[in-house]
Amino acid sequence: MAFPSHRRSFHDIPEEVTSAIVAQVNRLPLSRISVLKSCCLVSHAFVRPAQARIFETINFDISRTSRFVVFQSLCRSLLKNRALGLHVRDLQVRSDTPDLYELHIPAFNAFRTMQGLTKFTFICGRRTGSGMDANDDGLVGWEQFARTVQANLDFLFALPSLRTLEVGGIQNFPSSILLTFMRIHHLLIDAHFTVDAGLAAGSATSLKVLSSIKLKSLTLREVGKELISALTSMLAYNPTTLKRLDLAPVKVVGVDEFSSSVWGLIRLGGRALEEFEWESVSSRPNGFKPIDLGSIRATLKHLTVSITYSANFAEPQVLNDLQTLLRQLSSPDAALEVVTIKASFAGGSSSSDGGSTSADFNGGFDPTNDPEFLDEWSELDKILSHKKGFQETRSA
């Protein structure tokens, strides 16, 4: 009597099962990529889910020689098999020497295969070397990129799928491209990023973009007032879209200008902010002024302030900014729900940017035993105990 064969191949395994297996492999702490490559050899059924995990996140610092060659090889693979680029969701490219980008001009054509990209990070460093001009600050300008590189970057900036963008280290960035950033949900701009003065806000293209701003979260890391002013002029067209603002001001020089520009951004382009985060400058007590959050007290729900105590400054006073903010939000109609205080302690010798270089206090100084330290926190406790304004507030 003959019995029917019940042998099944990998092709018979449901797709959700192979995807679940690959997902577990992707969680391996070591040799994840090697094992995923091996999965591609098991069966055709594993190829697509494994490739999706392999190419999902691409992170390169092309300043490193070892990564330079790998980056070139990866880009060639994407150009040879353009379907692989559709798997890329998170692309991160950094360089400590921006001149290296010129060596990757053909490779950057691979960017055009990443039509499903949702997060893009592009950070330039400073040029170094004895051949630099005495007046050269070592920063790279947008005009110094080859036109092919500019076009490929512009392609990624304008992708409809892009939701999160981080850029930094580019000088004279075109305002026309900055305008397209208003379509992105989460924007983070790092230090040494400036824009040109060529924004034509009244053009048909500009008005079309500004009428449909999608920017919900904005993070600014040590940028100048000119960039903030440019962003303000754009956000002012739809001032209720931005919900989160995270700020790290310049360390010493330009703090006042930074604060004034941010106040203009909140007043004109951030009228419905729900989250506000401020990194205090330890060497500049009251560096927060003249920002006034009173105008958004009916919408602001989360307030976060990062403060740093330094042994180099006899009078701490780092809570002054937080106290000022809370007094602005102490009215009964304030919507504030969560106050987060990120406190850190630094000491030792001062660095060139006005910060401190050691995490330990000189001479065993303990700020918790300092009367001025205790007075600051005692005053803060009084403000938070204000029953009318903060009876529903939770401190995280």
Short mmCIF file of C-alpha atoms in Angstrom, two decimals:
data_model
loop_
_atom_site.label_atom_id
_atom_site.label_comp_id
_atom_site.label_asym_id
_atom_site.label_seq_id
_atom_site.Cartn_x
_atom_site.Cartn_y
_atom_site.Cartn_z
CA MET A 1 0.00 0.00 0.00
CA ALA A 2 1.44 3.36 -1.06
CA PHE A 3 1.30 6.30 1.28
CA PRO A 4 1.16 9.89 -0.06
CA SER A 5 4.24 11.99 0.55
CA HIS A 6 3.84 14.93 2.93
CA ARG A 7 7.27 16.43 2.38
CA ARG A 8 7.15 20.21 2.18
CA SER A 9 9.75 22.69 1.01
CA PHE A 10 10.68 26.13 2.32
CA HIS A 11 8.53 27.57 -0.45
CA ASP A 12 5.46 26.24 1.39
CA ILE A 13 6.24 28.14 4.58
CA PRO A 14 3.90 31.14 5.01
CA GLU A 15 5.57 34.51 4.46
CA GLU A 16 4.66 35.70 7.95
CA VAL A 17 6.60 32.75 9.40
CA THR A 18 9.80 33.48 7.44
CA SER A 19 9.47 37.16 8.36
CA ALA A 20 9.14 36.24 12.05
CA ILE A 21 12.23 34.00 11.86
CA VAL A 22 14.27 36.75 10.21
CA ALA A 23 13.02 39.25 12.80
CA GLN A 24 14.39 37.04 15.58
CA VAL A 25 17.72 36.70 13.76
CA ASN A 26 17.87 40.48 13.43
CA ARG A 27 17.88 40.76 17.23
CA LEU A 28 21.14 38.86 17.60
CA PRO A 29 23.69 40.98 19.52
CA LEU A 30 26.66 39.68 17.50
CA SER A 31 27.21 38.73 13.83
CA ARG A 32 23.69 39.85 12.93
CA ILE A 33 24.54 40.77 9.34
CA SER A 34 26.50 37.55 8.74
CA VAL A 35 23.62 35.41 9.91
CA LEU A 36 21.13 37.41 7.84
CA LYS A 37 23.32 36.84 4.76
CA SER A 38 23.27 33.12 5.53
CA CYS A 39 19.47 33.25 5.66
CA CYS A 40 19.47 34.45 2.06
CA LEU A 41 21.19 31.17 1.08
CA VAL A 42 18.69 28.93 2.86
CA SER A 43 15.81 29.45 0.46
CA HIS A 44 14.38 31.96 -1.95
CA ALA A 45 11.59 32.49 0.59
CA PHE A 46 14.10 34.03 3.03
CA VAL A 47 15.83 36.33 0.56
CA ARG A 48 13.49 39.32 0.57
CA PRO A 49 12.82 39.51 4.37
CA ALA A 50 16.54 39.04 5.10
CA GLN A 51 17.60 41.70 2.59
CA ALA A 52 15.03 44.09 4.07
CA ARG A 53 16.73 43.76 7.48
CA ILE A 54 20.26 43.97 6.09
CA PHE A 55 19.64 47.21 4.20
CA GLU A 56 17.10 48.76 6.59
CA THR A 57 19.70 50.94 8.33
CA ILE A 58 22.88 52.21 6.66
CA ASN A 59 25.28 54.10 8.93
CA PHE A 60 28.67 55.30 7.66
CA ASP A 61 31.39 57.62 8.89
CA ILE A 62 33.27 57.90 5.60
CA SER A 63 36.20 59.62 7.34
CA ARG A 64 37.42 56.17 8.35
CA THR A 65 39.47 54.45 5.67
CA SER A 66 38.03 51.04 6.48
CA ARG A 67 34.48 52.35 6.03
CA PHE A 68 35.38 54.24 2.86
CA VAL A 69 35.87 51.06 0.83
CA VAL A 70 32.79 49.39 2.30
CA PHE A 71 30.65 52.42 1.51
CA GLN A 72 31.84 52.37 -2.10
CA SER A 73 31.05 48.66 -2.36
CA LEU A 74 27.59 49.11 -0.86
CA CYS A 75 26.72 51.90 -3.28
CA ARG A 76 27.82 49.79 -6.23
CA SER A 77 25.55 46.98 -5.02
CA LEU A 78 22.59 49.36 -4.76
CA LEU A 79 23.20 50.68 -8.27
CA LYS A 80 23.56 47.16 -9.66
CA ASN A 81 20.39 45.91 -7.97
CA ARG A 82 18.20 48.97 -7.52
CA ALA A 83 15.49 47.00 -5.73
CA LEU A 84 17.79 46.77 -2.70
CA GLY A 85 17.58 50.54 -2.22
CA LEU A 86 13.86 50.24 -1.60
CA HIS A 87 14.64 48.46 1.68
CA VAL A 88 16.62 51.40 3.11
CA ARG A 89 14.69 53.29 5.78
CA ASP A 90 17.45 54.97 7.80
CA LEU A 91 20.53 56.47 6.09
CA GLN A 92 23.30 58.10 8.14
CA VAL A 93 26.37 59.62 6.47
CA ARG A 94 29.01 61.55 8.40
CA SER A 95 32.47 62.87 7.64
CA ASP A 96 35.06 64.69 9.72
CA THR A 97 36.71 65.83 6.48
CA PRO A 98 34.08 67.18 4.06
CA ASP A 99 36.53 67.05 1.14
CA LEU A 100 36.00 63.28 1.15
CA TYR A 101 32.55 63.76 -0.30
CA GLU A 102 34.16 64.65 -3.61
CA LEU A 103 35.68 61.16 -3.76
CA HIS A 104 32.20 59.66 -3.52
CA ILE A 105 30.49 61.53 -6.38
CA PRO A 106 29.58 58.40 -8.42
CA ALA A 107 28.67 56.47 -5.25
CA PHE A 108 26.15 59.12 -4.19
CA ASN A 109 24.08 58.21 -7.25
CA ALA A 110 22.96 55.22 -5.17
CA PHE A 111 20.89 57.65 -3.07
CA ARG A 112 18.34 57.74 -5.86
CA THR A 113 17.49 54.09 -5.26
CA MET A 114 16.31 54.83 -1.69
CA GLN A 115 12.82 55.93 -2.57
CA GLY A 116 11.30 54.61 0.68
CA LEU A 117 13.72 56.45 3.00
CA THR A 118 12.09 57.72 6.22
CA LYS A 119 15.14 59.03 8.16
CA PHE A 120 18.24 60.76 6.82
CA THR A 121 21.29 62.07 8.71
CA PHE A 122 23.96 64.08 6.86
CA ILE A 123 26.70 65.69 8.98
CA CYS A 124 29.79 67.45 7.63
CA GLY A 125 32.89 68.11 9.70
CA ARG A 126 35.66 70.66 9.38
CA ARG A 127 38.40 70.61 6.79
CA THR A 128 41.86 70.15 8.24
CA GLY A 129 45.39 70.35 6.91
CA SER A 130 48.36 72.65 6.48
CA GLY A 131 47.15 73.78 3.07
CA MET A 132 44.18 75.70 4.42
CA ASP A 133 43.96 79.44 3.93
CA ALA A 134 44.53 81.56 7.04
CA ASN A 135 41.01 82.98 6.75
CA ASP A 136 39.38 79.58 6.17
CA ASP A 137 37.32 78.45 9.17
CA GLY A 138 37.47 74.84 7.99
CA LEU A 139 33.73 74.63 7.28
CA VAL A 140 32.30 73.43 3.99
CA GLY A 141 29.89 75.54 1.95
CA TRP A 142 27.03 74.11 -0.09
CA GLU A 143 28.58 75.63 -3.23
CA GLN A 144 31.70 73.50 -2.67
CA PHE A 145 29.79 70.28 -3.30
CA ALA A 146 29.83 68.99 -6.85
CA ARG A 147 26.53 69.56 -8.65
CA THR A 148 25.95 65.81 -8.79
CA VAL A 149 26.29 65.60 -5.00
CA GLN A 150 23.94 68.56 -4.57
CA ALA A 151 21.36 66.99 -6.87
CA ASN A 152 21.48 63.64 -5.08
CA LEU A 153 21.17 65.26 -1.66
CA ASP A 154 18.31 67.42 -2.89
CA PHE A 155 16.61 64.25 -4.14
CA LEU A 156 16.66 62.75 -0.63
CA PHE A 157 15.59 66.01 1.05
CA ALA A 158 12.50 66.11 -1.18
CA LEU A 159 11.44 62.47 -0.81
CA PRO A 160 7.71 62.22 0.10
CA SER A 161 8.52 59.30 2.43
CA LEU A 162 11.09 61.27 4.50
CA ARG A 163 9.84 61.92 8.04
CA THR A 164 13.01 62.67 10.05
CA LEU A 165 16.01 64.72 8.93
CA GLU A 166 19.24 65.65 10.74
CA VAL A 167 21.74 67.98 9.06
CA GLY A 168 24.78 69.89 10.24
CA GLY A 169 28.08 71.43 9.26
CA ILE A 170 26.97 73.01 5.96
CA GLN A 171 27.47 76.72 5.30
CA ASN A 172 25.35 78.85 2.93
CA PHE A 173 22.69 76.19 2.60
CA PRO A 174 20.08 77.23 -0.02
CA SER A 175 16.96 78.69 1.58
CA SER A 176 14.94 77.20 -1.26
CA ILE A 177 15.90 73.69 -0.07
CA LEU A 178 15.44 74.66 3.58
CA LEU A 179 11.89 75.52 2.57
CA THR A 180 11.27 71.90 1.56
CA PHE A 181 12.20 70.85 5.12
CA MET A 182 8.83 72.23 6.19
CA ARG A 183 7.27 69.08 4.68
CA ILE A 184 9.23 66.89 7.14
CA HIS A 185 7.75 65.93 10.52
CA HIS A 186 10.96 65.94 12.60
CA LEU A 187 13.88 68.27 11.85
CA LEU A 188 17.18 68.40 13.76
CA ILE A 189 19.80 71.00 12.78
CA ASP A 190 23.26 70.64 14.30
CA ALA A 191 26.04 73.17 14.81
CA HIS A 192 27.80 75.10 12.00
CA PHE A 193 24.77 75.13 9.74
CA THR A 194 23.92 78.44 8.05
CA VAL A 195 21.60 79.48 5.24
CA ASP A 196 21.90 81.95 2.38
CA ALA A 197 19.66 84.98 2.04
CA GLY A 198 17.90 83.92 -1.13
CA LEU A 199 14.45 82.90 0.15
CA ALA A 200 11.64 84.10 -2.09
CA ALA A 201 8.73 83.53 0.29
CA GLY A 202 6.24 85.07 -2.10
CA SER A 203 6.88 82.71 -5.02
CA ALA A 204 4.22 80.22 -6.10
CA THR A 205 6.35 77.25 -4.99
CA SER A 206 7.04 78.81 -1.59
CA LEU A 207 3.40 79.58 -0.92
CA LYS A 208 2.41 76.04 -1.87
CA VAL A 209 4.87 74.55 0.60
CA LEU A 210 4.13 77.04 3.37
CA SER A 211 0.41 76.46 3.11
CA SER A 212 0.92 72.78 3.96
CA ILE A 213 3.62 72.80 6.64
CA LYS A 214 4.00 69.42 8.38
CA LEU A 215 6.89 70.17 10.73
CA LYS A 216 5.93 68.94 14.20
CA SER A 217 9.26 68.69 16.01
CA LEU A 218 12.25 71.04 15.73
CA THR A 219 15.64 70.56 17.43
CA LEU A 220 18.30 73.27 17.17
CA ARG A 221 21.86 72.58 18.33
CA GLU A 222 24.07 75.68 18.60
CA VAL A 223 22.87 77.45 15.48
CA GLY A 224 22.92 81.16 14.64
CA LYS A 225 20.16 83.75 14.72
CA GLU A 226 20.04 83.98 10.91
CA LEU A 227 18.94 80.36 10.58
CA ILE A 228 16.35 80.75 13.35
CA SER A 229 14.99 83.87 11.68
CA ALA A 230 14.65 81.99 8.38
CA LEU A 231 12.77 79.16 10.09
CA THR A 232 10.56 81.68 11.87
CA SER A 233 9.54 83.35 8.61
CA MET A 234 8.48 79.95 7.26
CA LEU A 235 6.68 78.64 10.35
CA ALA A 236 4.79 81.90 10.71
CA TYR A 237 2.63 80.86 7.75
CA ASN A 238 1.17 78.06 9.87
CA PRO A 239 2.10 78.75 13.52
CA THR A 240 -0.06 75.97 15.02
CA THR A 241 1.74 73.04 13.38
CA LEU A 242 4.93 72.93 15.48
CA LYS A 243 4.36 70.92 18.68
CA ARG A 244 7.87 70.33 20.05
CA LEU A 245 10.91 72.62 20.33
CA ASP A 246 14.25 71.37 21.68
CA LEU A 247 17.09 73.88 22.09
CA ALA A 248 20.79 73.81 22.87
CA PRO A 249 22.17 77.37 22.64
CA VAL A 250 25.69 78.40 21.76
CA LYS A 251 27.92 77.96 24.78
CA VAL A 252 29.14 81.49 25.44
CA VAL A 253 29.22 83.96 22.56
CA GLY A 254 25.84 84.70 21.03
CA VAL A 255 23.60 83.37 23.82
CA ASP A 256 21.59 86.60 24.00
CA GLU A 257 21.07 86.72 20.23
CA PHE A 258 20.09 83.06 20.25
CA SER A 259 17.51 83.61 22.99
CA SER A 260 16.02 86.64 21.26
CA SER A 261 15.70 84.75 17.99
CA VAL A 262 14.06 81.77 19.70
CA TRP A 263 11.57 84.06 21.40
CA GLY A 264 10.64 85.40 17.97
CA LEU A 265 10.21 81.84 16.68
CA ILE A 266 7.87 80.90 19.54
CA ARG A 267 5.87 84.10 19.28
CA LEU A 268 5.42 83.95 15.50
CA GLY A 269 5.82 80.31 14.51
CA GLY A 270 5.18 78.17 17.60
CA ARG A 271 1.89 79.30 19.05
CA ALA A 272 0.68 75.77 19.80
CA LEU A 273 3.80 74.21 21.32
CA GLU A 274 3.09 71.27 23.62
CA GLU A 275 6.70 70.36 24.52
CA PHE A 276 9.63 72.68 25.21
CA GLU A 277 13.16 71.60 26.11
CA TRP A 278 16.02 73.94 26.96
CA GLU A 279 19.66 73.09 27.68
CA SER A 280 20.95 75.67 30.13
CA VAL A 281 24.37 77.30 29.73
CA SER A 282 26.29 76.75 32.95
CA SER A 283 28.51 79.79 32.39
CA ARG A 284 25.58 82.09 31.65
CA PRO A 285 22.95 82.26 34.40
CA ASN A 286 19.70 83.77 33.06
CA GLY A 287 20.81 82.89 29.52
CA PHE A 288 17.17 81.92 28.89
CA LYS A 289 15.97 85.53 28.79
CA PRO A 290 14.05 87.09 27.04
CA ILE A 291 12.03 83.97 26.11
CA ASP A 292 8.49 84.14 27.49
CA LEU A 293 6.37 80.98 27.47
CA GLY A 294 3.37 82.77 28.91
CA SER A 295 1.88 83.13 25.44
CA ILE A 296 1.67 79.34 25.06
CA ARG A 297 0.72 78.43 28.62
CA ALA A 298 -2.66 77.10 27.42
CA THR A 299 -1.01 74.49 25.15
CA LEU A 300 2.38 73.67 26.74
CA LYS A 301 2.17 70.32 28.57
CA HIS A 302 5.78 69.15 28.91
CA LEU A 303 8.70 71.29 30.10
CA THR A 304 12.27 69.95 30.23
CA VAL A 305 15.30 71.91 31.37
CA SER A 306 18.85 70.53 31.46
CA ILE A 307 21.07 72.24 34.02
CA THR A 308 24.76 71.85 34.82
CA TYR A 309 26.50 72.72 38.07
CA SER A 310 30.15 73.60 37.65
CA ALA A 311 32.82 73.95 40.33
CA ASN A 312 34.35 76.74 38.23
CA PHE A 313 31.54 79.15 39.11
CA ALA A 314 31.23 80.31 42.69
CA GLU A 315 27.48 81.10 42.44
CA PRO A 316 25.50 78.32 40.74
CA GLN A 317 22.28 80.15 39.82
CA VAL A 318 21.59 77.54 37.15
CA LEU A 319 18.01 77.11 38.30
CA ASN A 320 17.18 80.71 37.50
CA ASP A 321 16.09 79.80 33.98
CA LEU A 322 13.79 77.05 35.22
CA GLN A 323 12.31 79.25 37.93
CA THR A 324 11.62 81.96 35.36
CA LEU A 325 9.89 79.49 33.06
CA LEU A 326 7.71 78.05 35.80
CA ARG A 327 6.60 81.49 36.99
CA GLN A 328 5.48 82.22 33.43
CA LEU A 329 3.37 79.06 33.52
CA SER A 330 1.92 79.37 37.02
CA SER A 331 -1.47 80.80 36.08
CA PRO A 332 -4.60 78.66 36.66
CA ASP A 333 -5.20 78.27 32.91
CA ALA A 334 -1.74 76.74 32.31
CA ALA A 335 -1.80 73.27 30.69
CA LEU A 336 1.58 72.18 32.10
CA GLU A 337 1.52 68.51 33.18
CA VAL A 338 5.11 67.24 33.37
CA VAL A 339 8.27 69.05 34.49
CA THR A 340 11.54 67.21 33.82
CA ILE A 341 14.79 68.46 35.35
CA LYS A 342 18.01 66.94 33.99
CA ALA A 343 20.73 67.93 36.45
CA SER A 344 24.41 67.17 35.95
CA PHE A 345 27.56 68.12 37.81
CA ALA A 346 30.81 69.07 36.12
CA GLY A 347 34.10 70.41 37.38
CA GLY A 348 37.79 70.64 36.63
CA SER A 349 39.46 72.96 34.20
CA SER A 350 37.48 74.98 31.70
CA SER A 351 37.53 74.03 28.03
CA SER A 352 37.87 76.45 25.14
CA ASP A 353 34.11 76.71 24.66
CA GLY A 354 33.50 77.78 28.22
CA GLY A 355 32.42 74.35 29.45
CA SER A 356 34.21 72.03 31.82
CA THR A 357 36.29 69.01 30.97
CA SER A 358 36.11 66.86 34.08
CA ALA A 359 33.12 65.16 35.63
CA ASP A 360 34.60 65.35 39.14
CA PHE A 361 34.59 68.39 41.35
CA ASN A 362 37.91 69.81 42.51
CA GLY A 363 38.71 69.35 46.15
CA GLY A 364 35.77 67.02 46.76
CA PHE A 365 33.23 69.87 46.54
CA ASP A 366 29.72 68.59 47.31
CA PRO A 367 27.02 70.93 45.90
CA THR A 368 24.33 69.31 48.06
CA ASN A 369 26.02 70.83 51.11
CA ASP A 370 26.30 74.29 49.56
CA PRO A 371 23.80 76.81 51.00
CA GLU A 372 23.28 78.51 47.64
CA PHE A 373 22.54 75.16 46.03
CA LEU A 374 19.94 74.39 48.71
CA ASP A 375 18.41 77.86 48.45
CA GLU A 376 17.90 77.42 44.72
CA TRP A 377 16.07 74.13 45.12
CA SER A 378 14.08 75.47 48.05
CA GLU A 379 12.84 78.35 45.89
CA LEU A 380 11.96 75.91 43.13
CA ASP A 381 9.97 73.83 45.60
CA LYS A 382 7.96 76.90 46.58
CA ILE A 383 7.07 77.57 42.94
CA LEU A 384 6.03 73.96 42.34
CA SER A 385 3.92 74.02 45.50
CA HIS A 386 1.72 76.74 44.02
CA LYS A 387 -1.64 74.96 44.34
CA LYS A 388 -3.52 76.87 41.64
CA GLY A 389 -0.96 76.59 38.95
CA PHE A 390 0.67 73.22 39.54
CA GLN A 391 -1.75 71.01 41.45
CA GLU A 392 -1.86 68.54 38.52
CA THR A 393 1.85 68.75 37.70
CA ARG A 394 3.94 65.58 37.83
CA SER A 395 7.71 65.89 38.20
CA ALA A 396 9.60 63.27 36.19
#
